[in-house]
Coordinates of C-alpha atoms in Angstrom, one line a residue:
X1 CA -57.0 -39.0 16.6
X2 CA -53.4 -40.1 15.8
X3 CA -50.7 -39.2 17.6
X4 CA -46.6 -39.2 16.0
X5 CA -43.4 -37.4 17.7
X6 CA -42.1 -35.3 14.9
X7 CA -38.2 -34.4 14.7
X8 CA -37.7 -31.0 13.9
X9 CA -33.4 -29.8 13.8
X10 CA -32.9 -32.8 16.8
X11 CA -36.0 -31.7 19.2
X12 CA -38.6 -33.8 19.3
X13 CA -42.6 -32.6 19.3
X14 CA -45.6 -34.5 19.9
X15 CA -47.9 -33.7 17.7
X16 CA -51.9 -35.1 17.8
X17 CA -53.7 -35.5 14.3
X18 CA -57.4 -35.2 13.8
X19 CA -58.8 -37.0 10.4
X20 CA -61.9 -35.3 9.3
X21 CA -63.7 -36.1 6.3
X22 CA -64.6 -39.8 5.0
X23 CA -62.2 -43.2 5.2
X24 CA -59.8 -42.3 2.6
X25 CA -57.0 -44.5 1.3
X26 CA -53.5 -44.1 3.4
X27 CA -51.3 -42.2 1.5
X28 CA -47.3 -42.9 0.7
X29 CA -44.6 -40.5 2.5
X30 CA -43.4 -37.8 0.0
X31 CA -39.8 -38.5 -0.3
X32 CA -37.5 -36.4 1.0
X33 CA -34.0 -35.4 -0.9
X34 CA -31.7 -34.8 2.4
X35 CA -29.8 -31.3 2.8
X36 CA -26.1 -32.0 2.3
X37 CA -23.9 -30.9 5.5
X38 CA -23.1 -27.8 6.3
X39 CA -25.5 -25.4 4.4
X40 CA -28.4 -26.3 6.7
X41 CA -30.1 -22.3 7.3
X42 CA -27.3 -20.7 4.4
X43 CA -28.1 -19.5 1.1
X44 CA -25.8 -18.8 -1.7
X45 CA -24.8 -15.3 -2.0
X46 CA -25.4 -13.6 -5.3
X47 CA -23.2 -10.5 -6.9
X48 CA -24.8 -8.4 -8.8
X49 CA -22.8 -7.5 -11.8
X50 CA -24.5 -4.7 -13.6
X51 CA -26.7 -4.9 -16.4
X52 CA -25.6 -4.5 -19.8
X53 CA -27.9 -3.3 -22.4
X54 CA -26.0 -3.3 -25.2
X55 CA -22.6 -3.4 -26.2
X56 CA -21.2 -0.6 -24.2
X57 CA -24.2 0.2 -21.9
X58 CA -23.8 -0.3 -17.9
X59 CA -27.1 -0.5 -16.0
X60 CA -28.0 0.3 -12.7
X61 CA -28.3 -3.6 -11.4
X62 CA -31.1 -2.1 -9.1
X63 CA -32.6 1.0 -8.2
X64 CA -30.5 3.2 -5.6
X65 CA -29.1 6.7 -5.4
X66 CA -25.8 7.3 -7.5
X67 CA -23.5 8.6 -4.5
X68 CA -20.6 10.2 -6.5
X69 CA -19.2 9.7 -10.3
X70 CA -15.7 8.6 -10.3
X71 CA -15.7 9.6 -14.3
X72 CA -16.5 11.6 -16.9
X73 CA -17.1 11.9 -20.7
X74 CA -14.5 11.3 -22.4
X75 CA -12.4 9.4 -19.7
X76 CA -10.5 6.0 -20.7
X77 CA -11.7 3.2 -18.6
X78 CA -10.3 -0.1 -18.2
X79 CA -12.1 -3.1 -17.4
X80 CA -13.3 -3.7 -13.8
X81 CA -12.8 -0.2 -13.4
X82 CA -15.1 1.7 -10.6
X83 CA -17.1 4.0 -12.6
X84 CA -19.9 5.2 -10.1
X85 CA -20.6 4.5 -6.6
X86 CA -24.5 3.2 -6.5
X87 CA -26.5 3.6 -2.5
X88 CA -28.9 1.2 -2.4
X89 CA -30.5 -1.0 0.5
X90 CA -28.6 1.5 2.7
X91 CA -25.2 -0.4 1.0
X92 CA -22.9 1.8 -1.4
X93 CA -22.0 -0.1 -4.5
X94 CA -19.6 0.1 -6.7
X95 CA -20.5 -0.1 -10.9
X96 CA -17.3 -1.2 -12.8
X97 CA -16.7 -1.2 -16.0
X98 CA -17.8 -4.5 -17.8
X99 CA -14.8 -3.4 -20.5
X100 CA -11.9 -1.1 -21.9
X101 CA -12.8 1.6 -23.5
X102 CA -14.0 5.6 -23.7
X103 CA -16.5 6.6 -21.5
X104 CA -19.0 8.0 -24.6
X105 CA -22.1 9.0 -22.6
X106 CA -22.2 9.3 -18.5
X107 CA -26.0 9.8 -17.7
X108 CA -26.2 10.8 -14.4
X109 CA -24.8 12.8 -11.5
X110 CA -24.3 12.5 -7.5
X111 CA -27.9 12.3 -5.8
X112 CA -29.7 11.8 -8.9
X113 CA -32.5 8.2 -8.2
X114 CA -32.2 5.5 -10.9
X115 CA -34.3 2.6 -11.4
X116 CA -33.6 -0.8 -12.1
X117 CA -31.9 -1.4 -15.8
X118 CA -31.6 2.3 -16.4
X119 CA -28.6 3.0 -18.5
X120 CA -25.7 5.8 -16.3
X121 CA -22.6 5.3 -18.3
X122 CA -22.1 4.1 -21.9
X123 CA -18.6 2.7 -23.1
X124 CA -17.3 2.9 -26.8

């Protein structure tokens, strides 16, 4: 049985390791790449842009429920203009226009559930 002291987040822990099985060649420790300072325990936050199935299509980036539709078929929209509000995971997400144009088709209404990738609006 071998005893080791291991530090985790600056706290030392004494552990005992029992070898089971026959004698084997000692293994070299695996190389550990240190993290940059200040990033421990943090994960990168990714913003979700609306998926574009084809030019002009605005698809749902995730499954959810349409709370409010802010445009109608035939409306002229600018890039970045809010088209609708999608509730997903108890959060309200603004779905914006990917380009300037005119709303050719509106495939959703308030209260409708959508799946990820479902085309909600087509901009011509």
